[in-house]
mmCIF file of C-alpha atoms and ligand atoms in Angstrom:
data_model
loop_
_atom_site.group_PDB
_atom_site.id
_atom_site.type_symbol
_atom_site.label_atom_id
_atom_site.label_comp_id
_atom_site.label_asym_id
_atom_site.label_seq_id
_atom_site.Cartn_x
_atom_site.Cartn_y
_atom_site.Cartn_z
ATOM 1 C CA MET A 1 -7.019 -10.459 25.426
ATOM 2 C CA PRO A 2 -3.602 -12.210 26.571
ATOM 3 C CA ASP A 3 -3.690 -15.134 24.009
ATOM 4 C CA ILE A 4 -4.009 -12.940 20.901
ATOM 5 C CA ILE A 5 -1.118 -12.415 18.960
ATOM 6 C CA LEU A 6 0.229 -10.239 16.324
ATOM 7 C CA ARG A 7 1.938 -11.434 13.437
ATOM 8 C CA ARG A 8 2.941 -10.856 9.704
ATOM 9 C CA TYR A 9 0.282 -11.854 6.879
ATOM 10 C CA ALA A 10 1.891 -15.080 5.275
ATOM 11 C CA PRO A 11 0.673 -16.674 2.072
ATOM 12 C CA ALA A 12 -1.058 -19.565 3.998
ATOM 13 C CA ASP A 13 -3.463 -16.935 5.402
ATOM 14 C CA HIS A 14 -4.989 -15.817 2.254
ATOM 15 C CA ALA A 15 -8.040 -17.741 2.690
ATOM 16 C CA ALA A 16 -8.548 -16.808 6.038
ATOM 17 C CA ALA A 17 -8.046 -12.999 5.523
ATOM 18 C CA ILE A 18 -10.407 -13.042 2.777
ATOM 19 C CA ALA A 19 -13.083 -14.480 4.976
ATOM 20 C CA LEU A 20 -12.116 -11.879 7.422
ATOM 21 C CA TRP A 21 -12.731 -9.164 5.048
ATOM 22 C CA HIS A 22 -15.791 -10.527 3.931
ATOM 23 C CA ALA A 23 -17.016 -10.783 7.472
ATOM 24 C CA CYS A 24 -16.288 -7.179 8.280
ATOM 25 C CA GLY A 25 -17.978 -5.890 5.275
ATOM 26 C CA LEU A 26 -14.674 -5.212 3.472
ATOM 27 C CA HIS A 27 -14.918 -5.890 -0.118
ATOM 28 C CA PRO A 28 -11.785 -7.741 -1.243
ATOM 29 C CA GLY A 29 -10.864 -6.526 -4.895
ATOM 30 C CA GLN A 30 -8.695 -7.586 -7.920
ATOM 31 C CA SER A 31 -5.699 -7.017 -6.042
ATOM 32 C CA ASP A 32 -6.385 -9.298 -2.942
ATOM 33 C CA THR A 33 -5.760 -12.469 -5.062
ATOM 34 C CA PRO A 34 -3.069 -15.000 -3.367
ATOM 35 C CA GLU A 35 -0.492 -13.366 -5.828
ATOM 36 C CA GLY A 36 -1.501 -10.204 -5.324
ATOM 37 C CA LEU A 37 -1.254 -10.318 -1.341
ATOM 38 C CA VAL A 38 2.361 -11.762 -1.982
ATOM 39 C CA ARG A 39 3.429 -8.885 -4.061
ATOM 40 C CA LYS A 40 1.832 -6.691 -1.162
ATOM 41 C CA LEU A 41 3.981 -8.506 1.311
ATOM 42 C CA GLU A 42 6.984 -8.374 -0.552
ATOM 43 C CA ARG A 43 6.864 -4.521 -0.183
ATOM 44 C CA ASP A 44 5.828 -3.984 3.404
ATOM 45 C CA PRO A 45 6.636 -7.231 5.031
ATOM 46 C CA ASP A 46 6.372 -5.902 8.503
ATOM 47 C CA LEU A 47 3.174 -3.647 7.759
ATOM 48 C CA PHE A 48 0.675 -6.253 6.827
ATOM 49 C CA ILE A 49 -0.371 -7.509 10.368
ATOM 50 C CA LEU A 50 -2.791 -10.181 11.352
ATOM 51 C CA ALA A 51 -4.164 -10.973 14.951
ATOM 52 C CA ILE A 52 -4.357 -14.252 15.612
ATOM 53 C CA ASP A 53 -6.427 -16.290 18.157
ATOM 54 C CA ASN A 54 -5.885 -19.792 18.922
ATOM 55 C CA GLY A 55 -4.489 -20.022 15.315
ATOM 56 C CA ALA A 56 -7.726 -18.348 13.716
ATOM 57 C CA VAL A 57 -7.222 -14.922 11.951
ATOM 58 C CA ILE A 58 -9.475 -12.671 13.810
ATOM 59 C CA GLY A 59 -8.212 -9.201 12.906
ATOM 60 C CA SER A 60 -5.966 -7.613 10.107
ATOM 61 C CA VAL A 61 -4.195 -4.290 9.105
ATOM 62 C CA MET A 62 -2.456 -3.582 5.923
ATOM 63 C CA GLY A 63 0.010 -0.778 5.901
ATOM 64 C CA SER A 64 2.063 0.561 3.186
ATOM 65 C CA TYR A 65 4.898 3.133 3.173
ATOM 66 C CA ASP A 66 6.057 4.368 -0.293
ATOM 67 C CA GLY A 67 8.799 6.354 0.954
ATOM 68 C CA ARG A 68 6.917 9.579 1.537
ATOM 69 C CA ARG A 69 3.515 8.703 2.839
ATOM 70 C CA GLY A 70 2.122 5.989 5.118
ATOM 71 C CA TRP A 71 -1.137 4.119 4.068
ATOM 72 C CA ILE A 72 -3.758 2.167 5.997
ATOM 73 C CA ASN A 73 -6.040 -0.484 4.375
ATOM 74 C CA ARG A 74 -8.035 -3.414 5.493
ATOM 75 C CA LEU A 75 -8.081 -2.562 9.390
ATOM 76 C CA ALA A 76 -10.666 -5.365 10.589
ATOM 77 C CA VAL A 77 -11.790 -7.197 13.599
ATOM 78 C CA ALA A 78 -13.995 -10.189 13.541
ATOM 79 C CA PRO A 79 -17.145 -9.371 14.975
ATOM 80 C CA THR A 80 -16.845 -11.852 17.738
ATOM 81 C CA HIS A 81 -13.767 -10.131 18.784
ATOM 82 C CA ARG A 82 -14.997 -6.577 18.764
ATOM 83 C CA GLY A 83 -14.848 -3.934 21.777
ATOM 84 C CA GLN A 84 -11.719 -5.400 23.168
ATOM 85 C CA GLY A 85 -9.485 -2.940 22.102
ATOM 86 C CA LEU A 86 -8.125 -5.152 19.197
ATOM 87 C CA ALA A 87 -8.449 -2.386 16.545
ATOM 88 C CA ASP A 88 -6.203 0.042 18.910
ATOM 89 C CA ARG A 89 -3.887 -2.640 19.196
ATOM 90 C CA LEU A 90 -3.396 -3.200 15.327
ATOM 91 C CA MET A 91 -3.033 0.682 14.944
ATOM 92 C CA ASP A 92 -0.737 1.219 17.286
ATOM 93 C CA GLU A 93 1.469 -1.248 16.059
ATOM 94 C CA VAL A 94 1.313 -0.484 12.495
ATOM 95 C CA GLN A 95 1.868 3.045 13.322
ATOM 96 C CA ARG A 96 4.637 2.408 15.699
ATOM 97 C CA ARG A 97 6.501 0.316 12.997
ATOM 98 C CA MET A 98 5.700 2.914 10.294
ATOM 99 C CA VAL A 99 7.375 5.656 12.578
ATOM 100 C CA ALA A 100 10.361 3.399 12.872
ATOM 101 C CA ILE A 101 10.961 3.423 9.159
ATOM 102 C CA GLY A 102 10.694 7.005 8.744
ATOM 103 C CA CYS A 103 7.005 7.746 7.944
ATOM 104 C CA VAL A 104 5.631 11.049 9.275
ATOM 105 C CA LYS A 105 2.163 11.241 7.895
ATOM 106 C CA VAL A 106 -0.458 8.442 7.289
ATOM 107 C CA ASN A 107 -3.365 8.495 5.074
ATOM 108 C CA LEU A 108 -6.498 6.375 4.847
ATOM 109 C CA LEU A 109 -9.711 6.232 2.839
ATOM 110 C CA ILE A 110 -13.351 5.283 4.338
ATOM 111 C CA GLU A 111 -15.980 4.002 1.867
ATOM 112 C CA PRO A 112 -18.956 6.206 1.850
ATOM 113 C CA GLU A 113 -21.186 3.613 3.248
ATOM 114 C CA ASN A 114 -19.121 3.064 6.007
ATOM 115 C CA ALA A 115 -18.653 6.609 7.034
ATOM 116 C CA GLY A 116 -19.519 5.770 10.748
ATOM 117 C CA VAL A 117 -15.985 4.302 11.202
ATOM 118 C CA GLN A 118 -14.821 8.018 10.986
ATOM 119 C CA ALA A 119 -15.494 8.651 14.506
ATOM 120 C CA TYR A 120 -13.117 5.692 15.462
ATOM 121 C CA TYR A 121 -10.203 7.231 13.321
ATOM 122 C CA GLU A 122 -10.838 10.578 14.744
ATOM 123 C CA ARG A 123 -10.591 9.206 18.400
ATOM 124 C CA LEU A 124 -6.794 8.205 17.304
ATOM 125 C CA GLY A 125 -5.891 11.711 16.195
ATOM 126 C CA PHE A 126 -6.967 11.291 12.278
ATOM 127 C CA GLY A 127 -8.527 14.335 10.682
ATOM 128 C CA ALA A 128 -10.708 14.515 7.611
ATOM 129 C CA ASP A 129 -9.468 16.455 4.558
ATOM 130 C CA PRO A 130 -11.994 17.371 1.657
ATOM 131 C CA LEU A 131 -9.793 15.976 -1.209
ATOM 132 C CA ILE A 132 -10.959 14.450 -4.307
ATOM 133 C CA PHE A 133 -10.372 10.963 -4.525
ATOM 134 C CA MET A 134 -9.363 9.898 -8.392
ATOM 135 C CA GLU A 135 -8.374 6.521 -9.476
ATOM 136 C CA LYS A 136 -7.636 4.658 -12.711
ATOM 137 C CA TRP A 137 -7.150 0.877 -13.119
ATOM 138 C CA LEU A 138 -4.009 0.583 -15.386
ATOM 139 C CA GLY A 139 -3.916 -2.180 -18.151
ATOM 140 C CA GLN A 140 -7.698 -2.332 -18.920
ATOM 141 C CA PRO A 141 -10.331 -0.308 -20.572
ATOM 142 C CA ALA A 142 -11.579 2.895 -18.880
ATOM 143 C CA GLY A 143 -14.662 1.775 -16.478
ATOM 144 C CA ASP A 144 -13.638 -1.674 -16.312
ATOM 145 C CA THR A 145 -13.148 -2.566 -12.495
ATOM 146 C CA GLN A 146 -13.266 -6.220 -12.667
HETATM 147 C C1 COA B 1 -13.736 -0.505 12.887
HETATM 148 C C2 COA B 1 -13.261 -2.016 14.054
HETATM 149 C C3 COA B 1 -12.168 -2.284 13.467
HETATM 150 C C4 COA B 1 -13.146 -1.722 15.508
HETATM 151 O O1 COA B 1 -12.501 -2.791 16.224
HETATM 152 P P1 COA B 1 -12.536 -3.115 17.563
HETATM 153 O O2 COA B 1 -11.717 -4.049 17.971
HETATM 154 O O3 COA B 1 -13.964 -3.405 18.008
HETATM 155 O O4 COA B 1 -12.208 -1.796 18.101
HETATM 156 P P2 COA B 1 -11.387 -1.450 19.781
HETATM 157 O O5 COA B 1 -12.003 -2.418 20.529
HETATM 158 O O6 COA B 1 -10.293 -1.212 19.729
HETATM 159 O O7 COA B 1 -11.959 0.258 19.851
HETATM 160 C C5 COA B 1 -11.460 0.815 20.815
HETATM 161 C C6 COA B 1 -12.298 2.127 20.880
HETATM 162 O O8 COA B 1 -12.968 2.547 19.717
HETATM 163 C C7 COA B 1 -14.047 2.907 20.038
HETATM 164 N N1 COA B 1 -14.797 2.427 18.613
HETATM 165 C C8 COA B 1 -14.663 1.519 18.097
HETATM 166 N N2 COA B 1 -15.454 1.363 16.790
HETATM 167 C C9 COA B 1 -16.035 2.752 16.808
HETATM 168 C C10 COA B 1 -16.729 3.387 15.808
HETATM 169 N N3 COA B 1 -17.110 2.756 14.755
HETATM 170 N N4 COA B 1 -16.819 4.465 16.044
HETATM 171 C C11 COA B 1 -16.326 5.180 17.145
HETATM 172 N N5 COA B 1 -15.512 4.728 18.114
HETATM 173 C C12 COA B 1 -15.468 3.375 17.921
HETATM 174 C C13 COA B 1 -14.397 1.715 21.075
HETATM 175 O O9 COA B 1 -15.685 2.159 21.787
HETATM 176 C C14 COA B 1 -13.204 1.789 21.762
HETATM 177 O O10 COA B 1 -13.520 2.878 22.760
HETATM 178 P P3 COA B 1 -13.113 2.887 24.131
HETATM 179 O O11 COA B 1 -11.609 2.451 24.444
HETATM 180 O O12 COA B 1 -13.506 4.492 24.802
HETATM 181 O O13 COA B 1 -13.964 1.774 24.990
HETATM 182 C C15 COA B 1 -14.237 -3.122 13.807
HETATM 183 O O14 COA B 1 -15.471 -2.145 14.257
HETATM 184 C C16 COA B 1 -14.332 -3.676 12.366
HETATM 185 O O15 COA B 1 -13.847 -4.458 11.969
HETATM 186 N N6 COA B 1 -15.231 -2.876 11.385
HETATM 187 C C17 COA B 1 -15.576 -3.325 10.146
HETATM 188 C C18 COA B 1 -14.509 -3.146 9.175
HETATM 189 C C19 COA B 1 -14.252 -1.593 9.051
HETATM 190 O O16 COA B 1 -15.018 -0.744 9.075
HETATM 191 N N7 COA B 1 -12.771 -1.265 8.977
HETATM 192 C C20 COA B 1 -12.341 0.028 8.504
HETATM 193 C C21 COA B 1 -12.230 0.349 7.045
HETATM 194 S S1 COA B 1 -11.850 2.062 6.834
#
C-alpha cells in the first residue's frame, strides 16, 4: 500500500467519512453531523485519522482520550481495500499517538450484530470484559435517540 496515506480528519471529509461508515455497516448517529465531528476534532485532533487512497477516504479510526482512558471508535476499511493490513496500520498509529500523550489503557465497544470482529481485536491484544454498558442521551426525553 505505498500510496495510501494516513492523515487527520478535516471538516471537508464529512460526506466521505459518512459514506465509508455506511459502506462498512457502521451506523452514523446524531453525534456524526458535520458540526458534531468538528467538535470531536477540536478535542482530539491527532486521534481522528483517515486513510486516503488517491484522494479518496478508504479507512478511518476515531480515537479519544479523556485524560484517563482512551477509546477507539469508527475503525473502518472500505470493502475494496480490506485484507491489506490497513486496519492494523490505523490501529498501530492511533495507539502510538495515545501512548505519546500518556494514555495507558484503551477501550472499545462492539455492537452485538458485529461480534465477529472481536477476533480481530483479540489478535491485537484486546481482551473482552463482561461489563454492563449503560448509556443516556442528555437533553432529551428518556428513550429518544433520534
Ligand atoms: C475489521 C476491519 C476494520 C478489518 O480491516 P482490514 O484492513 O481488512 O484488516 P487488516 O487487513 O489490517 O487485517 C489484519 C489482520 O487481521 C485479520 N482480520 C481482519 N478482519 C478480521 C476479523 N473480522 N476477524 C479476525 N481477523 C480479522 C486479517 O486476516 C489479518 O490477519 P493476517 O495479518 O494474519 O493476515 C474491516 O473488516 C471493516 O471495516 N469491517 C467493518 C467495520 C467494523 O466492523 N469495524 C469495527 C467496529 S467495532
